GROMACS .gro file of C-alpha atoms in nm:
model
  237
    1UNK     CA    1  -4.667   0.882   7.590
    2UNK     CA    2  -4.485   1.176   7.747
    3UNK     CA    3  -4.694   1.448   7.901
    4UNK     CA    4  -4.613   1.798   7.787
    5UNK     CA    5  -4.508   2.002   8.090
    6UNK     CA    6  -4.738   2.287   8.179
    7UNK     CA    7  -4.614   2.633   8.100
    8UNK     CA    8  -4.746   2.872   8.360
    9UNK     CA    9  -4.556   3.185   8.262
   10UNK     CA   10  -4.808   3.463   8.195
   11UNK     CA   11  -4.801   3.632   7.856
   12UNK     CA   12  -5.062   3.900   7.902
   13UNK     CA   13  -5.077   4.173   7.641
   14UNK     CA   14  -5.177   4.408   7.924
   15UNK     CA   15  -4.855   4.359   8.124
   16UNK     CA   16  -4.750   4.722   8.068
   17UNK     CA   17  -5.085   4.854   8.188
   18UNK     CA   18  -5.078   4.612   8.481
   19UNK     CA   19  -4.736   4.732   8.590
   20UNK     CA   20  -4.841   5.097   8.558
   21UNK     CA   21  -5.142   5.034   8.782
   22UNK     CA   22  -4.925   4.839   9.024
   23UNK     CA   23  -4.669   5.116   9.038
   24UNK     CA   24  -4.930   5.384   9.100
   25UNK     CA   25  -5.118   5.180   9.360
   26UNK     CA   26  -4.811   5.067   9.555
   27UNK     CA   27  -4.650   5.410   9.543
   28UNK     CA   28  -4.972   5.574   9.655
   29UNK     CA   29  -5.036   5.330   9.939
   30UNK     CA   30  -4.678   5.343  10.065
   31UNK     CA   31  -4.668   5.719  10.047
   32UNK     CA   32  -5.002   5.742  10.227
   33UNK     CA   33  -4.885   5.517  10.508
   34UNK     CA   34  -4.537   5.663  10.549
   35UNK     CA   35  -4.609   6.034  10.505
   36UNK     CA   36  -4.918   6.035  10.723
   37UNK     CA   37  -4.750   5.818  10.986
   38UNK     CA   38  -4.450   6.048  10.989
   39UNK     CA   39  -4.678   6.350  11.023
   40UNK     CA   40  -4.895   6.222  11.307
   41UNK     CA   41  -4.605   6.060  11.492
   42UNK     CA   42  -4.414   6.387  11.466
   43UNK     CA   43  -4.708   6.580  11.606
   44UNK     CA   44  -4.750   6.314  11.876
   45UNK     CA   45  -4.394   6.384  11.981
   46UNK     CA   46  -4.496   6.740  12.062
   47UNK     CA   47  -4.851   6.694  12.193
   48UNK     CA   48  -5.097   6.421  12.289
   49UNK     CA   49  -5.406   6.631  12.214
   50UNK     CA   50  -5.644   6.412  12.011
   51UNK     CA   51  -5.805   6.696  11.814
   52UNK     CA   52  -5.464   6.830  11.712
   53UNK     CA   53  -5.355   6.487  11.595
   54UNK     CA   54  -5.680   6.437  11.402
   55UNK     CA   55  -5.654   6.778  11.237
   56UNK     CA   56  -5.294   6.721  11.135
   57UNK     CA   57  -5.369   6.371  11.007
   58UNK     CA   58  -5.671   6.476  10.802
   59UNK     CA   59  -5.484   6.771  10.654
   60UNK     CA   60  -5.198   6.541  10.559
   61UNK     CA   61  -5.435   6.285  10.408
   62UNK     CA   62  -5.617   6.538  10.191
   63UNK     CA   63  -5.307   6.725  10.084
   64UNK     CA   64  -5.116   6.408  10.010
   65UNK     CA   65  -5.393   6.234   9.816
   66UNK     CA   66  -5.455   6.541   9.599
   67UNK     CA   67  -5.083   6.587   9.543
   68UNK     CA   68  -5.036   6.224   9.442
   69UNK     CA   69  -5.335   6.235   9.206
   70UNK     CA   70  -5.220   6.559   9.045
   71UNK     CA   71  -4.864   6.433   9.007
   72UNK     CA   72  -4.976   6.108   8.846
   73UNK     CA   73  -5.215   6.292   8.614
   74UNK     CA   74  -4.944   6.530   8.494
   75UNK     CA   75  -4.685   6.254   8.457
   76UNK     CA   76  -4.908   6.011   8.270
   77UNK     CA   77  -5.057   6.290   8.057
   78UNK     CA   78  -4.706   6.376   7.942
   79UNK     CA   79  -4.640   6.011   7.862
   80UNK     CA   80  -4.969   5.985   7.669
   81UNK     CA   81  -4.890   6.303   7.474
   82UNK     CA   82  -4.551   6.158   7.383
   83UNK     CA   83  -4.714   5.834   7.266
   84UNK     CA   84  -4.965   6.025   7.053
   85UNK     CA   85  -4.690   6.239   6.900
   86UNK     CA   86  -4.483   5.931   6.818
   87UNK     CA   87  -4.783   5.764   6.653
   88UNK     CA   88  -4.859   6.079   6.453
   89UNK     CA   89  -4.499   6.094   6.332
   90UNK     CA   90  -4.505   5.728   6.237
   91UNK     CA   91  -4.833   5.771   6.050
   92UNK     CA   92  -4.689   6.062   5.852
   93UNK     CA   93  -4.374   5.871   5.767
   94UNK     CA   94  -4.578   5.574   5.648
   95UNK     CA   95  -4.767   5.803   5.412
   96UNK     CA   96  -4.462   5.990   5.285
   97UNK     CA   97  -4.196   5.717   5.270
   98UNK     CA   98  -4.366   5.376   5.275
   99UNK     CA   99  -4.072   5.188   5.120
  100UNK     CA  100  -3.827   5.328   5.371
  101UNK     CA  101  -4.062   5.235   5.653
  102UNK     CA  102  -4.099   4.883   5.515
  103UNK     CA  103  -3.721   4.850   5.504
  104UNK     CA  104  -3.699   4.981   5.858
  105UNK     CA  105  -3.957   4.729   5.981
  106UNK     CA  106  -3.770   4.452   5.802
  107UNK     CA  107  -3.449   4.552   5.977
  108UNK     CA  108  -3.619   4.561   6.316
  109UNK     CA  109  -3.763   4.213   6.267
  110UNK     CA  110  -3.428   4.088   6.142
  111UNK     CA  111  -3.272   4.228   6.458
  112UNK     CA  112  -3.506   4.007   6.659
  113UNK     CA  113  -3.346   3.697   6.508
  114UNK     CA  114  -3.537   3.639   6.184
  115UNK     CA  115  -3.354   3.572   5.860
  116UNK     CA  116  -3.354   3.851   5.603
  117UNK     CA  117  -3.604   3.670   5.383
  118UNK     CA  118  -3.842   3.579   5.664
  119UNK     CA  119  -3.816   3.928   5.813
  120UNK     CA  120  -3.901   4.084   5.477
  121UNK     CA  121  -4.201   3.856   5.428
  122UNK     CA  122  -4.323   3.921   5.783
  123UNK     CA  123  -4.281   4.297   5.738
  124UNK     CA  124  -4.482   4.288   5.415
  125UNK     CA  125  -4.763   4.090   5.574
  126UNK     CA  126  -4.774   4.309   5.885
  127UNK     CA  127  -4.775   4.623   5.670
  128UNK     CA  128  -5.059   4.495   5.455
  129UNK     CA  129  -5.262   4.406   5.765
  130UNK     CA  130  -5.204   4.725   5.967
  131UNK     CA  131  -4.888   4.923   5.896
  132UNK     CA  132  -4.929   5.172   6.179
  133UNK     CA  133  -4.994   4.905   6.439
  134UNK     CA  134  -4.695   4.702   6.318
  135UNK     CA  135  -4.457   4.996   6.351
  136UNK     CA  136  -4.613   5.111   6.679
  137UNK     CA  137  -4.564   4.774   6.842
  138UNK     CA  138  -4.232   4.667   6.688
  139UNK     CA  139  -4.058   5.003   6.662
  140UNK     CA  140  -4.213   5.212   6.939
  141UNK     CA  141  -4.337   4.948   7.183
  142UNK     CA  142  -4.681   5.110   7.189
  143UNK     CA  143  -5.023   4.950   7.160
  144UNK     CA  144  -5.233   5.211   6.972
  145UNK     CA  145  -5.551   5.077   7.134
  146UNK     CA  146  -5.414   5.082   7.488
  147UNK     CA  147  -5.248   5.416   7.550
  148UNK     CA  148  -5.177   5.513   7.909
  149UNK     CA  149  -5.474   5.679   8.079
  150UNK     CA  150  -5.393   5.974   8.311
  151UNK     CA  151  -5.733   5.965   8.480
  152UNK     CA  152  -5.693   5.599   8.572
  153UNK     CA  153  -5.348   5.664   8.716
  154UNK     CA  154  -5.466   5.971   8.908
  155UNK     CA  155  -5.766   5.787   9.050
  156UNK     CA  156  -5.558   5.487   9.151
  157UNK     CA  157  -5.303   5.708   9.326
  158UNK     CA  158  -5.571   5.911   9.506
  159UNK     CA  159  -5.752   5.602   9.629
  160UNK     CA  160  -5.435   5.416   9.725
  161UNK     CA  161  -5.293   5.713   9.917
  162UNK     CA  162  -5.622   5.766  10.100
  163UNK     CA  163  -5.648   5.401  10.203
  164UNK     CA  164  -5.286   5.397  10.314
  165UNK     CA  165  -5.320   5.723  10.508
  166UNK     CA  166  -5.629   5.610  10.697
  167UNK     CA  167  -5.435   5.343  10.885
  168UNK     CA  168  -5.191   5.568  11.076
  169UNK     CA  169  -5.459   5.833  11.119
  170UNK     CA  170  -5.698   5.592  11.290
  171UNK     CA  171  -5.416   5.425  11.482
  172UNK     CA  172  -5.305   5.755  11.635
  173UNK     CA  173  -5.648   5.890  11.735
  174UNK     CA  174  -5.849   5.584  11.842
  175UNK     CA  175  -5.637   5.418  12.115
  176UNK     CA  176  -5.581   5.568  12.462
  177UNK     CA  177  -5.300   5.821  12.476
  178UNK     CA  178  -5.062   5.574  12.643
  179UNK     CA  179  -5.098   5.327  12.354
  180UNK     CA  180  -5.113   5.563  12.057
  181UNK     CA  181  -4.749   5.556  11.964
  182UNK     CA  182  -4.684   5.179  11.991
  183UNK     CA  183  -5.013   5.095  11.818
  184UNK     CA  184  -4.933   5.336  11.535
  185UNK     CA  185  -4.576   5.214  11.489
  186UNK     CA  186  -4.675   4.847  11.488
  187UNK     CA  187  -4.970   4.908  11.256
  188UNK     CA  188  -4.760   5.105  11.012
  189UNK     CA  189  -4.480   4.849  11.004
  190UNK     CA  190  -4.733   4.569  10.949
  191UNK     CA  191  -4.897   4.763  10.666
  192UNK     CA  192  -4.562   4.834  10.500
  193UNK     CA  193  -4.467   4.469  10.525
  194UNK     CA  194  -4.796   4.379  10.357
  195UNK     CA  195  -4.759   4.630  10.072
  196UNK     CA  196  -4.400   4.521  10.021
  197UNK     CA  197  -4.508   4.158   9.998
  198UNK     CA  198  -4.798   4.248   9.767
  199UNK     CA  199  -4.585   4.452   9.528
  200UNK     CA  200  -4.317   4.185   9.513
  201UNK     CA  201  -4.565   3.904   9.447
  202UNK     CA  202  -4.752   4.087   9.173
  203UNK     CA  203  -4.429   4.204   9.015
  204UNK     CA  204  -4.266   3.858   9.038
  205UNK     CA  205  -3.979   4.005   9.243
  206UNK     CA  206  -3.805   3.886   9.559
  207UNK     CA  207  -4.029   3.934   9.863
  208UNK     CA  208  -3.764   3.980  10.133
  209UNK     CA  209  -3.587   4.290   9.997
  210UNK     CA  210  -3.916   4.461   9.912
  211UNK     CA  211  -4.054   4.407  10.262
  212UNK     CA  212  -3.732   4.521  10.431
  213UNK     CA  213  -3.710   4.834  10.215
  214UNK     CA  214  -4.066   4.932  10.299
  215UNK     CA  215  -4.036   4.868  10.671
  216UNK     CA  216  -3.694   5.029  10.699
  217UNK     CA  217  -3.801   5.346  10.521
  218UNK     CA  218  -4.116   5.377  10.730
  219UNK     CA  219  -3.935   5.317  11.058
  220UNK     CA  220  -3.673   5.578  10.972
  221UNK     CA  221  -3.937   5.835  10.875
  222UNK     CA  222  -4.128   5.787  11.201
  223UNK     CA  223  -3.811   5.799  11.411
  224UNK     CA  224  -3.694   6.124  11.252
  225UNK     CA  225  -4.029   6.301  11.274
  226UNK     CA  226  -4.092   6.185  11.631
  227UNK     CA  227  -3.751   6.313  11.737
  228UNK     CA  228  -3.824   6.646  11.569
  229UNK     CA  229  -4.162   6.666  11.745
  230UNK     CA  230  -4.005   6.586  12.079
  231UNK     CA  231  -3.746   6.860  12.035
  232UNK     CA  232  -4.005   7.116  11.931
  233UNK     CA  233  -4.234   7.016  12.216
  234UNK     CA  234  -3.951   7.044  12.466
  235UNK     CA  235  -3.865   7.387  12.328
  236UNK     CA  236  -4.225   7.497  12.372
  237UNK     CA  237  -4.281   7.561  12.002
   0.00000   0.00000   0.00000
């Protein structure tokens, strides 16, 4: 008797929602780490005053988290409005031209590899069961019961940015002045390596390139802002 090999590939119906959450969380965390690190490292290039660094870091954290949340809310709201409009159009077409819509669904299923006869029978059965859902999923790629949620995306971005921003903020204000910069740089690079690994693993992508992209971008941002801070501090600005 031959054992049937296990098939571990996930087939979750919520993959689209999962990827949206992943995108918002990773983008928010990375932006929180990099932008706040760049800000406080830049200020550290001009001054070592702890209160100035804390003020700049907190201002960057609050401004960045609100900006990320607002941007995600607007973006996902637009996507949700588009999904609703597409569903409304499809519903109207199903009411006004049901035969044309049935033929369209048949053609779409046939394009997926079914024979004409099987595609027609499948289209009829799907239409009888739930015509709008059939067209939404096959034609539009939309699950009518799982539309994108702008509040979820905004909340995820706000939380992720805040968590990411706290790391460089604490790293720059807690250590002694002589250790602030190296502690911050090392902490930020470690955090970016972790978020790169996390995003790659959850997205089933290659880990190495994701980690290198994150660390390289963060290192460049800190180098540029620190150099700018040094120049401004030397100029007495």
